[in-house]
PDB file of C-alpha atoms in Angstrom:
ATOM      1  CA  UNK A  14      16.126  -6.206  29.670  1.00  0.00           C
ATOM      2  CA  UNK A  15      14.492  -4.759  26.686  1.00  0.00           C
ATOM      3  CA  UNK A  16      14.061  -6.184  23.120  1.00  0.00           C
ATOM      4  CA  UNK A  17      16.484  -3.656  21.924  1.00  0.00           C
ATOM      5  CA  UNK A  18      19.519  -5.942  21.803  1.00  0.00           C
ATOM      6  CA  UNK A  19      17.917  -8.546  19.400  1.00  0.00           C
ATOM      7  CA  UNK A  20      16.714  -6.101  17.033  1.00  0.00           C
ATOM      8  CA  UNK A  21      20.251  -4.336  16.791  1.00  0.00           C
ATOM      9  CA  UNK A  22      21.616  -8.086  16.106  1.00  0.00           C
ATOM     10  CA  UNK A  23      19.074  -8.412  13.334  1.00  0.00           C
ATOM     11  CA  UNK A  24      20.027  -5.019  11.988  1.00  0.00           C
ATOM     12  CA  UNK A  25      23.573  -5.702  12.104  1.00  0.00           C
ATOM     13  CA  UNK A  26      23.288  -8.953  10.296  1.00  0.00           C
ATOM     14  CA  UNK A  27      21.222  -7.144   7.631  1.00  0.00           C
ATOM     15  CA  UNK A  28      18.309  -9.383   8.095  1.00  0.00           C
ATOM     16  CA  UNK A  29      14.984  -7.950   6.409  1.00  0.00           C
ATOM     17  CA  UNK A  30      12.224  -8.097   9.067  1.00  0.00           C
ATOM     18  CA  UNK A  31       9.249  -6.263  10.326  1.00  0.00           C
ATOM     19  CA  UNK A  32       7.105  -6.041  13.531  1.00  0.00           C
ATOM     20  CA  UNK A  33       3.558  -6.079  12.021  1.00  0.00           C
ATOM     21  CA  UNK A  34       1.783  -4.859  14.880  1.00  0.00           C
ATOM     22  CA  UNK A  35       1.478  -3.804  18.502  1.00  0.00           C
ATOM     23  CA  UNK A  36       4.899  -2.309  18.551  1.00  0.00           C
ATOM     24  CA  UNK A  37       3.744   0.896  20.263  1.00  0.00           C
ATOM     25  CA  UNK A  38       6.133   0.425  23.337  1.00  0.00           C
ATOM     26  CA  UNK A  39       8.900  -1.441  21.689  1.00  0.00           C
ATOM     27  CA  UNK A  40      11.793  -1.883  22.346  1.00  0.00           C
ATOM     28  CA  UNK A  41      11.030  -1.348  26.146  1.00  0.00           C
ATOM     29  CA  UNK A  42       8.000  -3.660  26.408  1.00  0.00           C
ATOM     30  CA  UNK A  43       4.931  -5.181  24.615  1.00  0.00           C
ATOM     31  CA  UNK A  44       1.443  -3.631  24.689  1.00  0.00           C
ATOM     32  CA  UNK A  45       0.218  -6.573  26.541  1.00  0.00           C
ATOM     33  CA  UNK A  46       2.066  -7.673  29.694  1.00  0.00           C
ATOM     34  CA  UNK A  47       4.250 -10.676  28.654  1.00  0.00           C
ATOM     35  CA  UNK A  48       2.711 -10.507  25.239  1.00  0.00           C
ATOM     36  CA  UNK A  49       4.422 -12.041  22.171  1.00  0.00           C
ATOM     37  CA  UNK A  50       6.440  -9.934  19.750  1.00  0.00           C
ATOM     38  CA  UNK A  51       5.654 -11.027  16.210  1.00  0.00           C
ATOM     39  CA  UNK A  52       8.509 -10.901  13.823  1.00  0.00           C
ATOM     40  CA  UNK A  53       7.841 -11.469   9.804  1.00  0.00           C
ATOM     41  CA  UNK A  54      11.321 -12.178   8.086  1.00  0.00           C
ATOM     42  CA  UNK A  55      11.957 -12.212   4.254  1.00  0.00           C
ATOM     43  CA  UNK A  56      11.356 -16.027   3.399  1.00  0.00           C
ATOM     44  CA  UNK A  57      14.816 -16.795   2.478  1.00  0.00           C
ATOM     45  CA  UNK A  58      16.286 -15.177   5.560  1.00  0.00           C
ATOM     46  CA  UNK A  59      13.984 -16.844   8.090  1.00  0.00           C
ATOM     47  CA  UNK A  60      16.735 -19.472   9.306  1.00  0.00           C
ATOM     48  CA  UNK A  61      19.363 -16.788   9.577  1.00  0.00           C
ATOM     49  CA  UNK A  62      16.969 -14.654  11.590  1.00  0.00           C
ATOM     50  CA  UNK A  63      16.131 -17.524  13.967  1.00  0.00           C
ATOM     51  CA  UNK A  64      19.717 -18.055  14.599  1.00  0.00           C
ATOM     52  CA  UNK A  65      20.224 -14.381  15.328  1.00  0.00           C
ATOM     53  CA  UNK A  66      17.345 -14.720  17.938  1.00  0.00           C
ATOM     54  CA  UNK A  67      18.805 -17.685  19.580  1.00  0.00           C
ATOM     55  CA  UNK A  68      22.235 -16.129  19.620  1.00  0.00           C
ATOM     56  CA  UNK A  69      20.524 -13.173  21.608  1.00  0.00           C
ATOM     57  CA  UNK A  70      19.627 -15.855  24.327  1.00  0.00           C
ATOM     58  CA  UNK A  71      16.138 -16.695  22.930  1.00  0.00           C
ATOM     59  CA  UNK A  72      15.162 -20.441  23.426  1.00  0.00           C
ATOM     60  CA  UNK A  73      12.195 -22.718  23.682  1.00  0.00           C
ATOM     61  CA  UNK A  74      12.407 -23.527  27.279  1.00  0.00           C
ATOM     62  CA  UNK A  75       9.168 -22.183  28.339  1.00  0.00           C
ATOM     63  CA  UNK A  76       7.268 -23.429  25.504  1.00  0.00           C
ATOM     64  CA  UNK A  77       8.263 -27.032  26.249  1.00  0.00           C
ATOM     65  CA  UNK A  78       7.072 -26.433  29.839  1.00  0.00           C
ATOM     66  CA  UNK A  79       3.835 -25.065  28.764  1.00  0.00           C
ATOM     67  CA  UNK A  80       3.225 -28.342  26.544  1.00  0.00           C
ATOM     68  CA  UNK A  81       4.511 -30.444  29.394  1.00  0.00           C
ATOM     69  CA  UNK A  82       1.897 -28.796  31.631  1.00  0.00           C
ATOM     70  CA  UNK A  83      -0.832 -29.216  29.219  1.00  0.00           C
ATOM     71  CA  UNK A  84       0.010 -32.847  29.013  1.00  0.00           C
ATOM     72  CA  UNK A  85      -0.040 -33.007  32.899  1.00  0.00           C
ATOM     73  CA  UNK A  86      -3.528 -31.414  32.978  1.00  0.00           C
ATOM     74  CA  UNK A  87      -4.731 -34.110  30.444  1.00  0.00           C
ATOM     75  CA  UNK A  88      -3.250 -36.833  32.615  1.00  0.00           C
ATOM     76  CA  UNK A  89      -5.484 -35.542  35.395  1.00  0.00           C
ATOM     77  CA  UNK A  90      -8.581 -35.343  33.296  1.00  0.00           C
ATOM     78  CA  UNK A  91      -7.965 -38.548  31.236  1.00  0.00           C
ATOM     79  CA  UNK A  92      -5.354 -40.718  33.224  1.00  0.00           C
ATOM     80  CA  UNK A  93      -5.926 -43.712  31.054  1.00  0.00           C
ATOM     81  CA  UNK A  94      -5.368 -41.912  27.864  1.00  0.00           C
ATOM     82  CA  UNK A  95      -2.333 -40.405  28.903  1.00  0.00           C
ATOM     83  CA  UNK A  96      -0.960 -43.255  30.379  1.00  0.00           C
ATOM     84  CA  UNK A  97      -1.591 -45.344  27.201  1.00  0.00           C
ATOM     85  CA  UNK A  98       0.175 -42.456  25.319  1.00  0.00           C
ATOM     86  CA  UNK A  99       3.264 -42.685  27.398  1.00  0.00           C
ATOM     87  CA  UNK A 100       3.563 -46.419  27.391  1.00  0.00           C
ATOM     88  CA  UNK A 101       2.692 -47.237  23.882  1.00  0.00           C
ATOM     89  CA  UNK A 102       3.662 -44.172  21.712  1.00  0.00           C
ATOM     90  CA  UNK A 103       6.766 -42.860  23.058  1.00  0.00           C
ATOM     91  CA  UNK A 104       7.735 -41.043  19.820  1.00  0.00           C
ATOM     92  CA  UNK A 105       4.408 -38.962  20.143  1.00  0.00           C
ATOM     93  CA  UNK A 106       5.289 -38.019  23.735  1.00  0.00           C
ATOM     94  CA  UNK A 107       8.783 -36.840  22.480  1.00  0.00           C
ATOM     95  CA  UNK A 108       7.271 -34.814  19.645  1.00  0.00           C
ATOM     96  CA  UNK A 109       4.773 -33.140  22.217  1.00  0.00           C
ATOM     97  CA  UNK A 110       7.855 -32.143  24.359  1.00  0.00           C
ATOM     98  CA  UNK A 111       9.824 -30.934  21.493  1.00  0.00           C
ATOM     99  CA  UNK A 112       6.932 -29.146  19.426  1.00  0.00           C
ATOM    100  CA  UNK A 113       7.770 -25.552  19.543  1.00  0.00           C
ATOM    101  CA  UNK A 114       7.633 -25.094  15.744  1.00  0.00           C
ATOM    102  CA  UNK A 115       3.934 -24.683  14.454  1.00  0.00           C
ATOM    103  CA  UNK A 116       4.945 -24.529  10.619  1.00  0.00           C
ATOM    104  CA  UNK A 117       3.335 -26.170   7.833  1.00  0.00           C
ATOM    105  CA  UNK A 118       4.889 -26.598   4.250  1.00  0.00           C
ATOM    106  CA  UNK A 119       3.474 -23.129   3.367  1.00  0.00           C
ATOM    107  CA  UNK A 120       4.216 -21.180   6.527  1.00  0.00           C
ATOM    108  CA  UNK A 121       6.979 -21.513   9.068  1.00  0.00           C
ATOM    109  CA  UNK A 122       6.349 -20.304  12.696  1.00  0.00           C
ATOM    110  CA  UNK A 123       8.637 -20.589  15.730  1.00  0.00           C
ATOM    111  CA  UNK A 124       8.142 -19.221  19.219  1.00  0.00           C
ATOM    112  CA  UNK A 125      11.189 -18.537  21.362  1.00  0.00           C
ATOM    113  CA  UNK A 126      11.302 -17.299  25.031  1.00  0.00           C
ATOM    114  CA  UNK A 127      13.954 -15.443  26.933  1.00  0.00           C
ATOM    115  CA  UNK A 128      12.705 -15.031  30.534  1.00  0.00           C
ATOM    116  CA  UNK A 129       9.297 -13.250  30.244  1.00  0.00           C
ATOM    117  CA  UNK A 130       9.887 -12.091  26.632  1.00  0.00           C
ATOM    118  CA  UNK A 131       8.526 -14.140  23.849  1.00  0.00           C
ATOM    119  CA  UNK A 132       9.189 -13.862  20.046  1.00  0.00           C
ATOM    120  CA  UNK A 133       6.769 -15.236  17.428  1.00  0.00           C
ATOM    121  CA  UNK A 134       8.937 -15.821  14.436  1.00  0.00           C
ATOM    122  CA  UNK A 135       7.178 -16.218  10.863  1.00  0.00           C
ATOM    123  CA  UNK A 136       8.244 -16.242   7.241  1.00  0.00           C
ATOM    124  CA  UNK A 137       5.115 -14.605   5.793  1.00  0.00           C
ATOM    125  CA  UNK A 138       1.888 -13.183   6.813  1.00  0.00           C
ATOM    126  CA  UNK A 139      -0.665 -16.200   7.344  1.00  0.00           C
ATOM    127  CA  UNK A 140      -4.159 -16.490   9.128  1.00  0.00           C
ATOM    128  CA  UNK A 141      -6.001 -19.373  10.489  1.00  0.00           C
ATOM    129  CA  UNK A 142      -8.362 -21.059   8.070  1.00  0.00           C
ATOM    130  CA  UNK A 143     -12.076 -21.119   9.110  1.00  0.00           C
ATOM    131  CA  UNK A 144     -12.189 -24.575   8.048  1.00  0.00           C
ATOM    132  CA  UNK A 145      -9.289 -26.287  10.101  1.00  0.00           C
ATOM    133  CA  UNK A 146      -7.286 -23.482  11.914  1.00  0.00           C
ATOM    134  CA  UNK A 147      -4.227 -24.303   9.772  1.00  0.00           C
ATOM    135  CA  UNK A 148      -2.497 -20.866   8.877  1.00  0.00           C
ATOM    136  CA  UNK A 149      -2.712 -20.121   5.161  1.00  0.00           C
ATOM    137  CA  UNK A 150      -0.419 -17.427   3.686  1.00  0.00           C
ATOM    138  CA  UNK A 151      -1.747 -14.390   1.878  1.00  0.00           C
ATOM    139  CA  UNK A 152      -0.754 -13.528  -1.602  1.00  0.00           C
ATOM    140  CA  UNK A 153       3.165 -13.069  -1.512  1.00  0.00           C
ATOM    141  CA  UNK A 154       2.838  -9.528  -2.654  1.00  0.00           C
ATOM    142  CA  UNK A 155       1.314  -8.486   0.616  1.00  0.00           C
ATOM    143  CA  UNK A 156       4.052  -9.767   2.740  1.00  0.00           C
ATOM    144  CA  UNK A 157       6.773  -8.330   0.160  1.00  0.00           C
ATOM    145  CA  UNK A 158       5.151  -4.921   0.234  1.00  0.00           C
ATOM    146  CA  UNK A 159       5.065  -5.027   4.053  1.00  0.00           C
ATOM    147  CA  UNK A 160       8.741  -5.708   4.093  1.00  0.00           C
ATOM    148  CA  UNK A 161       9.949  -3.660   1.317  1.00  0.00           C
ATOM    149  CA  UNK A 162       8.320  -0.376   2.596  1.00  0.00           C
ATOM    150  CA  UNK A 163       8.874  -0.856   6.163  1.00  0.00           C
ATOM    151  CA  UNK A 164       9.791   2.108   8.329  1.00  0.00           C
ATOM    152  CA  UNK A 165      12.465   2.496  10.990  1.00  0.00           C
ATOM    153  CA  UNK A 166      11.188   3.160  14.593  1.00  0.00           C
ATOM    154  CA  UNK A 167      14.030   3.545  16.909  1.00  0.00           C
ATOM    155  CA  UNK A 168      15.852   0.218  16.641  1.00  0.00           C
ATOM    156  CA  UNK A 169      13.311  -1.687  14.786  1.00  0.00           C
ATOM    157  CA  UNK A 170      11.136  -1.817  11.706  1.00  0.00           C
ATOM    158  CA  UNK A 171       7.377  -1.311  11.653  1.00  0.00           C
ATOM    159  CA  UNK A 172       4.966  -1.425   8.582  1.00  0.00           C
ATOM    160  CA  UNK A 173       3.480   1.540   6.781  1.00  0.00           C
ATOM    161  CA  UNK A 174      -0.221   2.369   7.863  1.00  0.00           C
ATOM    162  CA  UNK A 175      -1.830   0.594   4.797  1.00  0.00           C
ATOM    163  CA  UNK A 176       0.160  -2.530   5.484  1.00  0.00           C
ATOM    164  CA  UNK A 177      -0.515  -2.596   9.227  1.00  0.00           C
ATOM    165  CA  UNK A 178      -4.092  -1.998   8.843  1.00  0.00           C
ATOM    166  CA  UNK A 179      -4.353  -4.768   6.059  1.00  0.00           C
ATOM    167  CA  UNK A 180      -2.802  -7.012   8.616  1.00  0.00           C
ATOM    168  CA  UNK A 181      -4.549  -6.312  11.672  1.00  0.00           C
ATOM    169  CA  UNK A 182      -8.063  -6.677   9.987  1.00  0.00           C
ATOM    170  CA  UNK A 183      -7.461 -10.365   8.888  1.00  0.00           C
ATOM    171  CA  UNK A 184      -5.637 -11.183  12.158  1.00  0.00           C
ATOM    172  CA  UNK A 185      -8.841 -10.291  14.084  1.00  0.00           C
ATOM    173  CA  UNK A 186     -11.342 -11.848  11.586  1.00  0.00           C
ATOM    174  CA  UNK A 187      -9.487 -15.148  11.295  1.00  0.00           C
ATOM    175  CA  UNK A 188      -7.118 -15.676  14.172  1.00  0.00           C
ATOM    176  CA  UNK A 189      -9.538 -14.047  16.898  1.00  0.00           C
ATOM    177  CA  UNK A 190     -12.722 -15.461  15.261  1.00  0.00           C
ATOM    178  CA  UNK A 191     -14.068 -12.119  14.378  1.00  0.00           C
ATOM    179  CA  UNK A 192     -13.420 -10.414  17.623  1.00  0.00           C
ATOM    180  CA  UNK A 193     -11.724  -6.927  17.685  1.00  0.00           C
ATOM    181  CA  UNK A 194     -10.494  -6.099  21.147  1.00  0.00           C
ATOM    182  CA  UNK A 195     -10.406  -2.433  22.070  1.00  0.00           C
ATOM    183  CA  UNK A 196      -6.884  -1.899  21.108  1.00  0.00           C
ATOM    184  CA  UNK A 197      -7.379  -3.170  17.570  1.00  0.00           C
ATOM    185  CA  UNK A 198     -10.554  -1.123  17.323  1.00  0.00           C
ATOM    186  CA  UNK A 199      -8.852   1.928  18.235  1.00  0.00           C
ATOM    187  CA  UNK A 200      -5.760   1.233  15.996  1.00  0.00           C
ATOM    188  CA  UNK A 201      -7.949   0.323  12.948  1.00  0.00           C
ATOM    189  CA  UNK A 202      -9.808   3.759  13.441  1.00  0.00           C
ATOM    190  CA  UNK A 203      -6.587   5.612  13.588  1.00  0.00           C
ATOM    191  CA  UNK A 204      -4.848   3.721  10.661  1.00  0.00           C
ATOM    192  CA  UNK A 205      -7.995   3.916   8.406  1.00  0.00           C
ATOM    193  CA  UNK A 206      -7.906   7.755   8.982  1.00  0.00           C
ATOM    194  CA  UNK A 207      -4.181   8.064   7.899  1.00  0.00           C
ATOM    195  CA  UNK A 208      -4.827   5.612   4.924  1.00  0.00           C
ATOM    196  CA  UNK A 209      -7.795   7.306   3.506  1.00  0.00           C
ATOM    197  CA  UNK A 210      -6.131  10.852   3.478  1.00  0.00           C
ATOM    198  CA  UNK A 211      -3.372   9.608   1.349  1.00  0.00           C
ATOM    199  CA  UNK A 212      -3.993   8.313  -2.167  1.00  0.00           C
ATOM    200  CA  UNK A 213      -1.153   6.186  -2.609  1.00  0.00           C
ATOM    201  CA  UNK A 214      -1.759   4.431   0.818  1.00  0.00           C
ATOM    202  CA  UNK A 215      -5.531   3.990   0.030  1.00  0.00           C
ATOM    203  CA  UNK A 216      -4.664   2.546  -3.422  1.00  0.00           C
ATOM    204  CA  UNK A 217      -2.489  -0.097  -1.654  1.00  0.00           C
ATOM    205  CA  UNK A 218      -4.885  -0.968   0.795  1.00  0.00           C
ATOM    206  CA  UNK A 219      -7.516  -1.482  -1.351  1.00  0.00           C
ATOM    207  CA  UNK A 220      -5.292  -3.825  -3.562  1.00  0.00           C
ATOM    208  CA  UNK A 221      -4.411  -5.652  -0.215  1.00  0.00           C
ATOM    209  CA  UNK A 222      -8.087  -6.090   0.590  1.00  0.00           C
ATOM    210  CA  UNK A 223      -8.807  -7.647  -2.763  1.00  0.00           C
ATOM    211  CA  UNK A 224      -5.956 -10.045  -2.404  1.00  0.00           C
ATOM    212  CA  UNK A 225      -6.964 -11.081   1.091  1.00  0.00           C
ATOM    213  CA  UNK A 226     -10.707 -11.010   1.058  1.00  0.00           C
ATOM    214  CA  UNK A 227     -11.318 -11.643  -2.698  1.00  0.00           C
ATOM    215  CA  UNK A 228     -14.839 -10.595  -3.947  1.00  0.00           C
ATOM    216  CA  UNK A 229     -15.813  -9.648  -0.349  1.00  0.00           C
ATOM    217  CA  UNK A 230     -13.381  -6.730  -0.499  1.00  0.00           C
ATOM    218  CA  UNK A 231     -15.741  -4.057  -1.012  1.00  0.00           C
ATOM    219  CA  UNK A 232     -18.190  -5.223   1.796  1.00  0.00           C
ATOM    220  CA  UNK A 233     -14.950  -5.359   4.140  1.00  0.00           C
ATOM    221  CA  UNK A 234     -14.094  -1.735   3.268  1.00  0.00           C
ATOM    222  CA  UNK A 235     -17.363  -0.257   3.979  1.00  0.00           C
ATOM    223  CA  UNK A 236     -17.520  -2.135   7.281  1.00  0.00           C
ATOM    224  CA  UNK A 237     -14.184  -0.609   8.315  1.00  0.00           C
ATOM    225  CA  UNK A 238     -15.459   2.811   7.082  1.00  0.00           C
ATOM    226  CA  UNK A 239     -18.493   2.415   9.297  1.00  0.00           C
ATOM    227  CA  UNK A 240     -16.337   0.970  12.164  1.00  0.00           C
ATOM    228  CA  UNK A 241     -18.235  -2.082  12.336  1.00  0.00           C
ATOM    229  CA  UNK A 242     -15.248  -4.383  12.747  1.00  0.00           C
ATOM    230  CA  UNK A 243     -17.238  -7.021  14.720  1.00  0.00           C
ATOM    231  CA  UNK A 244     -19.641  -7.502  11.677  1.00  0.00           C
ATOM    232  CA  UNK A 245     -16.922  -8.628   9.374  1.00  0.00           C
ATOM    233  CA  UNK A 246     -16.702 -12.163   9.921  1.00  0.00           C
ATOM    234  CA  UNK A 247     -20.496 -12.662   9.828  1.00  0.00           C
ATOM    235  CA  UNK A 248     -20.454 -11.005   6.433  1.00  0.00           C
ATOM    236  CA  UNK A 249     -17.779 -13.115   5.056  1.00  0.00           C
ATOM    237  CA  UNK A 250     -19.915 -16.351   5.776  1.00  0.00           C
ATOM    238  CA  UNK A 251     -22.109 -15.105   2.704  1.00  0.00           C
ATOM    239  CA  UNK A 252     -19.240 -15.642   0.322  1.00  0.00           C
ATOM    240  CA  UNK A 253     -18.407 -19.091  -0.860  1.00  0.00           C
ATOM    241  CA  UNK A 254     -14.496 -18.649  -0.353  1.00  0.00           C
ATOM    242  CA  UNK A 255     -15.301 -18.742   3.443  1.00  0.00           C
TER     243      UNK A 255
END
């Protein structure tokens, strides 16, 4: 089974969504074996989008199993702590079992499984804070632009190059602790070549960088131009915003 059916259901329901990255082999498969497929919904359509995905057979069974497995590993390492949790705080134990939604008040995020397939559903672009790992949404216009200018690819929607590049960079800087794996290095190189050859795309990309990286935007741009992706996180430490 491919992901085509769930994308077609979303399209038929006229739900506005975009696959922000790693869509190269969709709808047949993900870039990474058994990897997540990120789906960004227009904020007001998020709950409808979740319902459509669930109607297509996606649920949270595996997520719960992973969390119970984690609790089991904890019980082996710290049996007294685990026993105390089970005996004295059953509400906390139930919360662990049920927790598949990693949302906060500014960002909604839910992971659903269907066999080996996995969807990571979100209502905006958000990245982990260097301070506490809580996801912080970017300026709303960045998400809005990715959705409004999305491009149709087979049976799903993907971002324009400037929007995809402006997402991949902070994803690696913040979510991956500054690490750009080979796939993302190659992707950034290809996307930047496309973006800088188109005046409109380049202008939008510069605007995105300013809204994401604030006064460090010029430094980030130069490091991207020089393909020094691994240096971006270290350079950001020089700025008080980070």
